[in-house]
Coordinates of C-alpha atoms and ligand atoms in Angstrom, one line a residue:
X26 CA 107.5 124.5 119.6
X27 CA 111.0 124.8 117.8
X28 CA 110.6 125.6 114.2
X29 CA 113.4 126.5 111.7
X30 CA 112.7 127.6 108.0
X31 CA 114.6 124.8 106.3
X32 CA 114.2 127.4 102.8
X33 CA 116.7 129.9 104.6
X34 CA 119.4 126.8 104.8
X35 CA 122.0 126.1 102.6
X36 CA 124.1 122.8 102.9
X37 CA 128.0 122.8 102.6
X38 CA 127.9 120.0 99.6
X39 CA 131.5 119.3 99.3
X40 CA 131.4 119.2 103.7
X41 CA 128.9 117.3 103.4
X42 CA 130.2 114.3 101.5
X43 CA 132.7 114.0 104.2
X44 CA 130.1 114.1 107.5
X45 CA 128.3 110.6 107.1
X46 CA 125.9 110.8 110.0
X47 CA 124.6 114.4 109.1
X48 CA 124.6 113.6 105.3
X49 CA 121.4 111.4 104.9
X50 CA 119.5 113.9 106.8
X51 CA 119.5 116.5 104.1
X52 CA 120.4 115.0 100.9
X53 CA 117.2 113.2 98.6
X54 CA 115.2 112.1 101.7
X55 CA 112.1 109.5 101.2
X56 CA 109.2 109.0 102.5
X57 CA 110.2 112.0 105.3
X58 CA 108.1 115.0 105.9
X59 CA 109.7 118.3 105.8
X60 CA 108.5 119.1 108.7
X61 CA 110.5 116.0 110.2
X62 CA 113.3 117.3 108.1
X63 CA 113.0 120.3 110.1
X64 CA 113.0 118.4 113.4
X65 CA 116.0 116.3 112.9
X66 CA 117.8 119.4 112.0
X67 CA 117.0 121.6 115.2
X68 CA 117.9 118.6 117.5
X69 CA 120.8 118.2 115.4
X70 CA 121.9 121.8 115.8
X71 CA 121.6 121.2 119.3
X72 CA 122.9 118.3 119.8
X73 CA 126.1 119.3 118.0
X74 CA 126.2 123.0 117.9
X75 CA 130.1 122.5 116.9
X76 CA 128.8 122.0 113.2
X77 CA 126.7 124.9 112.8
X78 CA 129.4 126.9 110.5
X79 CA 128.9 124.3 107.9
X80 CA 125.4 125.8 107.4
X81 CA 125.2 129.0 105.6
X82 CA 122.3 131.5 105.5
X83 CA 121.1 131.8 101.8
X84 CA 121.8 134.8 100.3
X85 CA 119.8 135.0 97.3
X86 CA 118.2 132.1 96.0
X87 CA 115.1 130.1 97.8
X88 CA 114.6 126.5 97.0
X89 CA 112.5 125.6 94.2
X90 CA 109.8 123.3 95.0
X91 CA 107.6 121.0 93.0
X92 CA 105.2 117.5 92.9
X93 CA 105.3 115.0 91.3
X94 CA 102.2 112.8 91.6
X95 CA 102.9 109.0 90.0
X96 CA 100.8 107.0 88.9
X97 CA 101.4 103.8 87.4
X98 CA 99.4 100.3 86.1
X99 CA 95.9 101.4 85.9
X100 CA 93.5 99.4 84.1
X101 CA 90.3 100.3 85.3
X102 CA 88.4 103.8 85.3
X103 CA 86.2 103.6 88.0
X104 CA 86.5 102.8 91.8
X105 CA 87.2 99.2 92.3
X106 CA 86.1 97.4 95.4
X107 CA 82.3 98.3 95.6
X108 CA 83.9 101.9 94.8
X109 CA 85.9 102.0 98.0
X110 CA 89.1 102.3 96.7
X111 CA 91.0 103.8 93.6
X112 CA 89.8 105.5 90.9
X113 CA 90.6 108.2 88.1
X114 CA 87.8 110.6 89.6
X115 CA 90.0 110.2 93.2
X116 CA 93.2 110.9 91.4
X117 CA 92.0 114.3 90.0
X118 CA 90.7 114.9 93.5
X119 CA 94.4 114.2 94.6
X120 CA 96.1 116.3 91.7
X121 CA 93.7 119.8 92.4
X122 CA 94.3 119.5 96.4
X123 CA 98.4 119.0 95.2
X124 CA 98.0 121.7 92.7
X125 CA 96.3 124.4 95.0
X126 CA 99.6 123.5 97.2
X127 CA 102.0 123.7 94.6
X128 CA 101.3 125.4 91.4
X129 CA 104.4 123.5 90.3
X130 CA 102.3 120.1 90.5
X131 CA 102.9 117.4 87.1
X132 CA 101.0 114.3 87.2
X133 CA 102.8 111.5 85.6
X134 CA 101.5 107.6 84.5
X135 CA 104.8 105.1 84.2
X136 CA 102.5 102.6 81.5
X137 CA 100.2 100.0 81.6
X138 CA 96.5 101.9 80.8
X139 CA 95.6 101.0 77.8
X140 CA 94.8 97.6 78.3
X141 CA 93.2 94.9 79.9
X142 CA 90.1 96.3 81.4
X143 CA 86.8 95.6 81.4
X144 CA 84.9 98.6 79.1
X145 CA 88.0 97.8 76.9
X146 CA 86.8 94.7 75.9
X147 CA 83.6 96.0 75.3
X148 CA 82.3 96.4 71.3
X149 CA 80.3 99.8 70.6
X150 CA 79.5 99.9 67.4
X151 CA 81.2 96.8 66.2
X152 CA 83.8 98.2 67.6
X153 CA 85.9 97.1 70.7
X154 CA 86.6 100.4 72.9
X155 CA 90.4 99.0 73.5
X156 CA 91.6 101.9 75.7
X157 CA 89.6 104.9 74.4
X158 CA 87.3 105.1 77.5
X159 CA 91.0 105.9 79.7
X160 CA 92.4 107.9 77.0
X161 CA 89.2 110.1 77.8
X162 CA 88.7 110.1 81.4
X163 CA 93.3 110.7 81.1
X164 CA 92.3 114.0 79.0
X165 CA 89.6 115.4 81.6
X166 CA 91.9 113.9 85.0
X167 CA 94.9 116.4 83.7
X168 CA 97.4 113.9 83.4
X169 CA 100.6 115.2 82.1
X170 CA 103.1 112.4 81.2
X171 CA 103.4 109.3 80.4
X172 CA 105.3 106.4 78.8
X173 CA 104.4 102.9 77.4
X174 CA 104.2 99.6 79.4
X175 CA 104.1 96.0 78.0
X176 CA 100.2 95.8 77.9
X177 CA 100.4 98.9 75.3
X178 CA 101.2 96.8 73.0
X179 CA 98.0 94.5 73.6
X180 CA 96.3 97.0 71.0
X181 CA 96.9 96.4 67.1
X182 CA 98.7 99.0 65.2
X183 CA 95.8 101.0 64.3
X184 CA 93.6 100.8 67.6
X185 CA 97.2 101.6 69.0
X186 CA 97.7 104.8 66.9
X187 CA 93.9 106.2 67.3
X188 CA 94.8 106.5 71.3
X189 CA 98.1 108.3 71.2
X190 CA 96.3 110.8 69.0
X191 CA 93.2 111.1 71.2
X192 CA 96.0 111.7 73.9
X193 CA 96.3 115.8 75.5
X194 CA 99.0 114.2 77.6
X195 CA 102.7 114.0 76.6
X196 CA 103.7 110.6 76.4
X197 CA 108.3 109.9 75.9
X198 CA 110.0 107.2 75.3
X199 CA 113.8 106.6 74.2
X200 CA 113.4 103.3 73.8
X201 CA 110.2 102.2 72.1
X202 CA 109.8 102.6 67.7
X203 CA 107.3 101.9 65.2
X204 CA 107.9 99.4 62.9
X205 CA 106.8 101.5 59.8
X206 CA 107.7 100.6 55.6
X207 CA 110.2 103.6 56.2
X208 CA 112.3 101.2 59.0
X209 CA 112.2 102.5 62.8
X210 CA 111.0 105.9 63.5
X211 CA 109.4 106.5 66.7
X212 CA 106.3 106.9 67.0
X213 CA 104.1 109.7 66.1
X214 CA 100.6 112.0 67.5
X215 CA 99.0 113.8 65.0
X216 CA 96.3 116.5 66.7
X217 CA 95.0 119.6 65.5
X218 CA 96.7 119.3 62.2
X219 CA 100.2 118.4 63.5
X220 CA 102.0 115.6 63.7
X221 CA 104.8 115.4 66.1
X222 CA 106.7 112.4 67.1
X223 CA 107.4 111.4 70.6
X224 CA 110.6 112.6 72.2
X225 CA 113.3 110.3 73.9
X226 CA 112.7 113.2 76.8
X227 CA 110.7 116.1 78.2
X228 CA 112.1 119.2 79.7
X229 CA 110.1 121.2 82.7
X230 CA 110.6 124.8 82.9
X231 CA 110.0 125.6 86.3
X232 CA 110.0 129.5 87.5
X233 CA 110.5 131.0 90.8
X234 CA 110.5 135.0 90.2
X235 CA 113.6 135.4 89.1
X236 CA 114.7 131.7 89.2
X237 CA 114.7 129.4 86.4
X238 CA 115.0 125.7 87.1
X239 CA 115.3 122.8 84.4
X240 CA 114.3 119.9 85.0
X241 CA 114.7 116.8 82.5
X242 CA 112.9 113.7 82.4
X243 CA 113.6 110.7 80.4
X244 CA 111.2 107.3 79.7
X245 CA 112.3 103.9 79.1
X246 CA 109.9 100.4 78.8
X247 CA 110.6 96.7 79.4
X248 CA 111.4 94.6 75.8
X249 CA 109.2 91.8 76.6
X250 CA 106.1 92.7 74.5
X251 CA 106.8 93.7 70.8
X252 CA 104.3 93.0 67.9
X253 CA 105.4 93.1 64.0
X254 CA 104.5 96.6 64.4
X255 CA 107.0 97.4 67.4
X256 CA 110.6 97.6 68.3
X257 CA 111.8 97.8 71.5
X258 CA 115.5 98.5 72.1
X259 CA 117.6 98.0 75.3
X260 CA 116.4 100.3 77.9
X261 CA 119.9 100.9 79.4
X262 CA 121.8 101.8 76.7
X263 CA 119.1 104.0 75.4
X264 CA 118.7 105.6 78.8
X265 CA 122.5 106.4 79.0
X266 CA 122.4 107.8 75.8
X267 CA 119.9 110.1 76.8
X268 CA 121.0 111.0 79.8
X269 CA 124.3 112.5 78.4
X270 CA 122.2 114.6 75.6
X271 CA 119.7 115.8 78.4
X272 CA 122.4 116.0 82.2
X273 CA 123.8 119.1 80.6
X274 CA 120.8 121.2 79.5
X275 CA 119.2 120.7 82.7
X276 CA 119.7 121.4 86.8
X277 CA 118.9 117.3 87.3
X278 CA 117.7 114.2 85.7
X279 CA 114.3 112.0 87.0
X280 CA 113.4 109.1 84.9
X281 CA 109.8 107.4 84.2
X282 CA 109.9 103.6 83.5
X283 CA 108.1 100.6 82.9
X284 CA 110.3 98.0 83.9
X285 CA 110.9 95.0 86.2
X286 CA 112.3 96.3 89.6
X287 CA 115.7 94.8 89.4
X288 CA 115.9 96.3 86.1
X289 CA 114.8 100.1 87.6
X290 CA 117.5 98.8 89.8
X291 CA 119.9 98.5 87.3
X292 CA 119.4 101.4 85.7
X293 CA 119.8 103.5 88.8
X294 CA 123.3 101.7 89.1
X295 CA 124.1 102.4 85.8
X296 CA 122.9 106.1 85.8
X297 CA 123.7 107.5 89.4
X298 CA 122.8 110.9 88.8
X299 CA 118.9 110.3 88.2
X300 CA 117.7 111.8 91.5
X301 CA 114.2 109.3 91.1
X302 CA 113.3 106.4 88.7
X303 CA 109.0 106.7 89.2
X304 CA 108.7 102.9 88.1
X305 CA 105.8 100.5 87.1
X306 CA 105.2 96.9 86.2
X307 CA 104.8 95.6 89.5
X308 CA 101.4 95.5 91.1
X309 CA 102.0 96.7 94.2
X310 CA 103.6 99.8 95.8
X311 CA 107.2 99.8 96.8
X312 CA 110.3 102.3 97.2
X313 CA 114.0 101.5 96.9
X314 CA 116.8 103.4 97.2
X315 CA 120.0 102.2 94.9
X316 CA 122.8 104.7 95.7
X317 CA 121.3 108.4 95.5
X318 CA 118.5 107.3 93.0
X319 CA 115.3 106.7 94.6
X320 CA 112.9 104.1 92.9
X321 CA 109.1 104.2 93.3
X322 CA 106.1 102.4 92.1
X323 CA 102.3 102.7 93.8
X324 CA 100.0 100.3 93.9
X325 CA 98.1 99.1 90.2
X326 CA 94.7 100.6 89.9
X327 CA 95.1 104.1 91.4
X328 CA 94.5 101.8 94.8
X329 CA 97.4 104.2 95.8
X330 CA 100.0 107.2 94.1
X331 CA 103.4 108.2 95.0
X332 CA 103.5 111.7 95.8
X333 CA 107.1 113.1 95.5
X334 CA 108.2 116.2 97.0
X335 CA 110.8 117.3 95.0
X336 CA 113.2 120.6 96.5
X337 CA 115.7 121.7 94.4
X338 CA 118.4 124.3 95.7
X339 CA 120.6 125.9 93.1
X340 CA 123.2 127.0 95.3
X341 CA 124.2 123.3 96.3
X342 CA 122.7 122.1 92.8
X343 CA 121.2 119.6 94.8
X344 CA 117.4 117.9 94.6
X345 CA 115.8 116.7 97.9
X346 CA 113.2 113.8 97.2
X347 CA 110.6 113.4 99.4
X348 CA 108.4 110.7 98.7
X349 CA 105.0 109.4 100.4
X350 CA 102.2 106.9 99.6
X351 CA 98.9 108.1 99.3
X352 CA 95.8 105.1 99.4
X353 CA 93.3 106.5 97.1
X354 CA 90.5 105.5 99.6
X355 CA 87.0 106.9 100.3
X356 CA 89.1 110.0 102.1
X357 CA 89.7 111.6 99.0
X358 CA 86.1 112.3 97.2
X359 CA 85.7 112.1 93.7
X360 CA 86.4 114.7 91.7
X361 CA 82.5 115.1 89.5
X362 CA 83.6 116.6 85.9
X363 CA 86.0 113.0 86.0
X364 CA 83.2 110.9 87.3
X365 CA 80.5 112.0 85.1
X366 CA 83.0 111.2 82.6
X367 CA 83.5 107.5 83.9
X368 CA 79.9 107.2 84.7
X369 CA 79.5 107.5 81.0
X370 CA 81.8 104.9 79.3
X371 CA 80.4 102.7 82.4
X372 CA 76.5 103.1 81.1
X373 CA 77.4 102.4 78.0
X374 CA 79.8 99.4 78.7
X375 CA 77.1 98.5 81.0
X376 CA 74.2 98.5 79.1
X377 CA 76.2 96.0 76.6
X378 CA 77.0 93.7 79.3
X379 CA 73.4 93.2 81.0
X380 CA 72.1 92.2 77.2
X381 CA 74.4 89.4 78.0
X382 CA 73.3 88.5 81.2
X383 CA 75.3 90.0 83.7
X384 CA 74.1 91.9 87.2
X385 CA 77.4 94.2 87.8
X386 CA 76.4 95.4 90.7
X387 CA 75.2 93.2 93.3
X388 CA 78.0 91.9 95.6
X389 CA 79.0 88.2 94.9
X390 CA 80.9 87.7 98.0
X391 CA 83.7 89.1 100.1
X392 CA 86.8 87.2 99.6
X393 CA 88.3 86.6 102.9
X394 CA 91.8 85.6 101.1
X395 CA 93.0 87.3 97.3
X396 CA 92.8 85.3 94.6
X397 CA 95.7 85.8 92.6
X398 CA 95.3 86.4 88.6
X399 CA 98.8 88.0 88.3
X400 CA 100.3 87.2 85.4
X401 CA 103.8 86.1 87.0
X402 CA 101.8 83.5 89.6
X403 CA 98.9 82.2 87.1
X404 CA 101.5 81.7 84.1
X405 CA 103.7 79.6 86.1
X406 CA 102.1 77.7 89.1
X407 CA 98.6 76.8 89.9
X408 CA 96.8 79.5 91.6
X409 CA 94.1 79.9 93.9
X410 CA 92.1 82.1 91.5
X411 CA 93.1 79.1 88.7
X412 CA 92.2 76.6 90.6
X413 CA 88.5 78.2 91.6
X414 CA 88.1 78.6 87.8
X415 CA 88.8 75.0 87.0
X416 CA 86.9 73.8 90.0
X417 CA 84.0 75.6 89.1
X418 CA 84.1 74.8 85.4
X419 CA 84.2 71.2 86.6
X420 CA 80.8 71.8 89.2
X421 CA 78.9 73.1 86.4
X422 CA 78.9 70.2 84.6
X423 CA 77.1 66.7 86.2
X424 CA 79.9 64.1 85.9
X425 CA 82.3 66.0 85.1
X426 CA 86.3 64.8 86.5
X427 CA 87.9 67.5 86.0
X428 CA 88.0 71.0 85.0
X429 CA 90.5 72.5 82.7
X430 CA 91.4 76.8 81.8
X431 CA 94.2 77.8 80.3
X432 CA 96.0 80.5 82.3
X433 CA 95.7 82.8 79.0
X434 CA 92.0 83.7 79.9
X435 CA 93.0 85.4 82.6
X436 CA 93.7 88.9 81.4
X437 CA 93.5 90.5 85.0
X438 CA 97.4 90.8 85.9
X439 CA 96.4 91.6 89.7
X440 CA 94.9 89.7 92.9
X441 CA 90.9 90.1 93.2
X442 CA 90.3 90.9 96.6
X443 CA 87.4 92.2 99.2
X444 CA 84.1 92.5 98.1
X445 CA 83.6 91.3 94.3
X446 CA 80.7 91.6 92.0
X447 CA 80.4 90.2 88.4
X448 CA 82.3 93.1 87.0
X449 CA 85.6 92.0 89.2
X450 CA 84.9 88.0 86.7
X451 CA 84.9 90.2 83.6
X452 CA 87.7 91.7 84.6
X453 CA 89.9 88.7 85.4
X454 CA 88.2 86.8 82.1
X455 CA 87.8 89.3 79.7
X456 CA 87.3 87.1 77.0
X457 CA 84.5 84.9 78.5
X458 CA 84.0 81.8 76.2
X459 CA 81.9 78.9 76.9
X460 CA 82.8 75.7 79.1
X461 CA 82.3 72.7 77.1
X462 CA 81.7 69.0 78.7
X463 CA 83.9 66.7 76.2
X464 CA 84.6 62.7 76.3
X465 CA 88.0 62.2 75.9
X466 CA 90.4 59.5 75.9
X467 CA 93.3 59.4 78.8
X468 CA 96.0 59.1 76.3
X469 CA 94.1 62.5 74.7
X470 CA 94.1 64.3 77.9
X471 CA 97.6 63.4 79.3
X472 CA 99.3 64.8 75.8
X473 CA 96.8 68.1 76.7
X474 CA 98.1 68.1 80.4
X475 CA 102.4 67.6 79.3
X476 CA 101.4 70.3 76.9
X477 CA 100.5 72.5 79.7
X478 CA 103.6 71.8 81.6
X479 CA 105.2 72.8 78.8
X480 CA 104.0 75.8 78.4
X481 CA 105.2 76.9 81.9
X482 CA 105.4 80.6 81.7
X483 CA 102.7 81.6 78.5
X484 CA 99.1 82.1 78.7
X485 CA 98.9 78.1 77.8
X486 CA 99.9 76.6 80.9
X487 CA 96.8 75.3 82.2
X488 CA 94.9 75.7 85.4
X489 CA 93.6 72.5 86.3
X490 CA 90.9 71.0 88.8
X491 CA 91.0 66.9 89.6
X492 CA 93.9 66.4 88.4
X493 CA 97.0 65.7 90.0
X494 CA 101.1 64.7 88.9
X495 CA 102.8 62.0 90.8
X496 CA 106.2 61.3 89.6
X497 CA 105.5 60.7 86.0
X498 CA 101.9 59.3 86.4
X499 CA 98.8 62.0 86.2
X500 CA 95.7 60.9 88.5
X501 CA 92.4 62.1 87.8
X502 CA 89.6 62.1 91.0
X503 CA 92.4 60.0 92.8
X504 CA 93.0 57.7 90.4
X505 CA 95.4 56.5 87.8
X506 CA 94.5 57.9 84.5
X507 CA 94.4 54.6 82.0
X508 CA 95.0 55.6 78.5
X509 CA 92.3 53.8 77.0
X510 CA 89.8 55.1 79.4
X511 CA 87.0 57.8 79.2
X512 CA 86.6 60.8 80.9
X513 CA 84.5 63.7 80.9
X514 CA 86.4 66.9 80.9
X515 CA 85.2 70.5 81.3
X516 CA 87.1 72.6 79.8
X517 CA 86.8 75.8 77.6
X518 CA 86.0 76.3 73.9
X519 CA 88.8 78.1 73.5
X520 CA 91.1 75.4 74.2
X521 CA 89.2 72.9 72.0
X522 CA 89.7 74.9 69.2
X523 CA 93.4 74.4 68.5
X524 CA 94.2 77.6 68.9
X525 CA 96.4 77.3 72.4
X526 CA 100.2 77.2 71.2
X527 CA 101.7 73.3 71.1
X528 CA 97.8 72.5 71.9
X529 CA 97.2 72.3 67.8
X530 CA 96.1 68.9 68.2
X531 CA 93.2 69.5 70.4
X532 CA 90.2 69.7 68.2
X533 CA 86.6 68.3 68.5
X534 CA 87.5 66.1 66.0
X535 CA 90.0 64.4 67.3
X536 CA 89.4 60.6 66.9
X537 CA 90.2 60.4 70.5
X538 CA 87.7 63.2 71.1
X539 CA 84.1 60.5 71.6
X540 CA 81.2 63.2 72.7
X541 CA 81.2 67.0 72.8
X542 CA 78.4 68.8 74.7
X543 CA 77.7 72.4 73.8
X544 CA 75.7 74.4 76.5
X545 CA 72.6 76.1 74.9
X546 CA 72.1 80.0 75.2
X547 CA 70.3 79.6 78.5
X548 CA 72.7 77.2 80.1
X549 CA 75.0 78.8 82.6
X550 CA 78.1 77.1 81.3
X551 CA 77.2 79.6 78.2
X552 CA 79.8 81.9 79.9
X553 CA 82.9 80.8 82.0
X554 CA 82.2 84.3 84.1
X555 CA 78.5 83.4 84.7
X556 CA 80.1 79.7 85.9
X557 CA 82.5 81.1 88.0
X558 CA 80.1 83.2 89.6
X559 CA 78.0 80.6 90.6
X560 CA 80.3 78.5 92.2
X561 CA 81.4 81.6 94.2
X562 CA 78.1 82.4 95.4
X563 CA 78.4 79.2 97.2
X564 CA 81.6 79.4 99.0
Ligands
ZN745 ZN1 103.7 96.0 82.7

């Protein structure tokens, strides 16, 4: 077999530029092995022996190599899909075989860990664990950067704070402050006694005998979420400004993100020199190329990682990206220091949960089609995970006419698929809540349902079961809805409490409000998880 040792090569840059066909062969390639690199080049060589003075034999320096292993979105600690896939005991599997490749080996999370998730919700000591348990098993997997994402910013100020000092990972951001008495400052880790604040950017030091290489990497996050206690400013001009302090202290420029893809997109056309934007947000995995940048983001959960080959040759001053999707699946074992740590938050979070009921273990069902709980879907349309909620809020309760959730409970940002158990309800309804059968006047529950409409795109658009919008008439079980009529409703305490924004008015005492039935602490409508799982036990 042909072989060529691609380290000996050296590219003519400014040759290069010109030669279009050879140049995406051997500038940042994605998602192509090195080996393949190598193939393309021999049957190149042959093919068009002409060119073969434009490649040089190096005569001192070797390319530097290194990994980068992304990460990005995970929620959950342990294996999801009756443990099949995913995983922060697979990733650490992942990271040692890449490390005992590659010293040179940096494990990276672009936000979105700290919350929703199940143990999160969980309250140990009157307290709710709100991110600690991945903080922990983060510490033990080796993780080495990260930056904030949206749901970061789920935690209060204090609960916040507590985790970024439990962190032994870097986290940077150039975009994200605290809100403090003092005005903006970023924000700060105190551990051990110090207290440093986080930087806009991170520098890696990466030695080759005698070779140094530099290689600077800069964080940005999405504006949508910002408490009191946050500020968020725009992620492009901060990243610019960054990028000029950083491009000349280092040999090139990668940048770790949280944001919406056309906005990863826009930052790559507004910074061409970042050789690779490792992205988040989105659920599931996808890689772009915009110009030379190359944009990446694996699948939420750990179900997959990015694994970025990264070559950088200091006598074209050029960095090669080579970028492939790994599926964390039951290939990779699970590393056991990091799964006796997740076995441990899960007793615990476990024990909590079967006092109230729940078996989160035994298979439910396997769902032959997703149901989709992400947050873009549920927030704006009904959905078939919706839907199934509403329907089975509406089953539960004898005589019921409809069924009514508002998209807000559903915390999981992600599609539940394959084979579920109770755990996968917790996680898509985090809060739980009771489902209550109320009497209500038409006129009482049409004001509820335009309410919902209105709030298209927030957690208080409703999902809705037996109910139906034709023209500017609502139908309930087929039928006109008369104003002065009766119907019973099931629908969630949380709703009946005010408490949904531009839903104020909806309280049990309501004068339109004529019976409300409260399940007692056996019933099964006691928890909207318990309710749902029912009805999908049946399906
Ligand atoms: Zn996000």
């Amino acid at each position: 077999m042909l072989s060529l040792d691609l380290d000996k090569l050296v590219v003519d840059r400014s040759r290069m530029q010109e030669n279009t066909y050879f140049r995406p062969q051997l500038t940042k390639t994605t998602r192509m092995h090195t080996r393949t690199a190598c193939l393309y080049l021999v049957l190149f060589l042959l093919l068009f022996p002409a060119c073969k003075s434009r490649l040089q034999t190096a005569n001192s320096s070797r390319p530097i190599q290194f990994t980068f292993l992304q990460l990005n979105d995970v929620y959950e600690i342990a294996p999801l899909e009756g443990g099949s896939v995913g995983g922060m005991a697979r990733v650490a599997t992942l990271r040692k075989q890449l490390l005992k490749e590659n010293p040179h080996t940096y494990t990276f999370l672009a936000g979105d860990f700290l919350n929703p998730s199940v143990i999160g919700t969980v309250k140990l000591d009157g307290q709710r664990i709100q991110g600690a348990h991945m903080v922990d098993v983060m510490n033990h997997a080796d993780v080495d950067y990260v930056t904030f994402g949206n749901h970061e910013f789920d935690l209060n100020e204090t609960n916040l704070q507590a985790r970024l000092d439990e962190s032994e990972f870097e986290w940077i951001s150039a975009n994200v402050f605290h809100q403090t008495e003092n005005g903006l400052r970023p924000f700060t880790i105190s551990r051990n006694g110090h207290t440093d604040s986080i930087p806009a950017y991170a520098i890696l030091d990466i030695r080759q005998g005698e070779q140094r290489l530099r290689i600077g990497i800069l964080a940005v996050t999405l504006t949508t979420n910002q408490p009191s206690y946050v500020s968020i400013s725009d992620p492009f001009q901060a990243a610019e400004k960054t990028y000029a302090l950083l491009k000349d202290e280092v040999d090139a420029v990668v940048a770790l993100s949280h944001l919406a893809i056309e906005e990863d997109q826009e930052l790559a056309r507004r910074i061409p020199g970042l050789a690779l934007i490792m992205g988040g947000h989105e659920h599931d995995n996808m890689i772009h190329r915009v110009g030379n940048t190359v944009i990446a983001k694996a699948d939420a959960n750990a179900k997959s990682a990015y694994i970025h080959q990264l070559e950088y040759d200091a006598a074209t001053g050029e960095l090669k990206v080579n970028s492939t999707l790994k599926k964390l699946d039951e290939s990779l074992p699970l590393d056991p220091e990091v799964d006796q740590v997740v076995k441990g938050w899960e007793a615990k979070a476990y024990a909590a949960f079967r006092q109230q009921g729940f078996d989160l273990n035994t298979p439910i069902t396997t769902l032959k089609v997703p149901l989709d709980g992400r947050e873009a879907s549920i927030r704006n349309q009904p959905t078939n995970l919706g839907v199934a909620i509403a329907r089975a809020m509406k089953e539960a309760w004898p005589g019921a006419h409809c069924g009514i959730v508002n998209s807000g409970s559903v915390r999981l940002d992600d599609q539940l698929s394959g084979s579920i158990t109770e755990f996968d309800l917790i996680r898509a309804l985090p809060f739980g809540g009771k489902v209550l059968k109320v009497e209500m006047k038409g006129s009482l529950l049409t004001r509820l349902l335009e309410a919902g409409l209105q709030n298209k795109g927030k957690g208080g658009y409703l999902q809705v079961y037996g109910l139906e919008k034709k023209g500017d008439k609502w139908f309930i079980d087929g039928k006109e809805m008369q104003a002065d009529a009766a119907y019973q409703v099931a629908i969630s305490d949380f709703l009946m409490s005010g408490r949904e924004e531009n839903m104020e008015f909806l309280r049990t005492d309501h004068p339109d409000v004529l019976s409300v039935i409260v399940p007692g602490s056996e019933d099964i409508q006691r928890d909207i998880r318990l309710v749902l799982a029912e009805y999908l036990k049946k399906q």
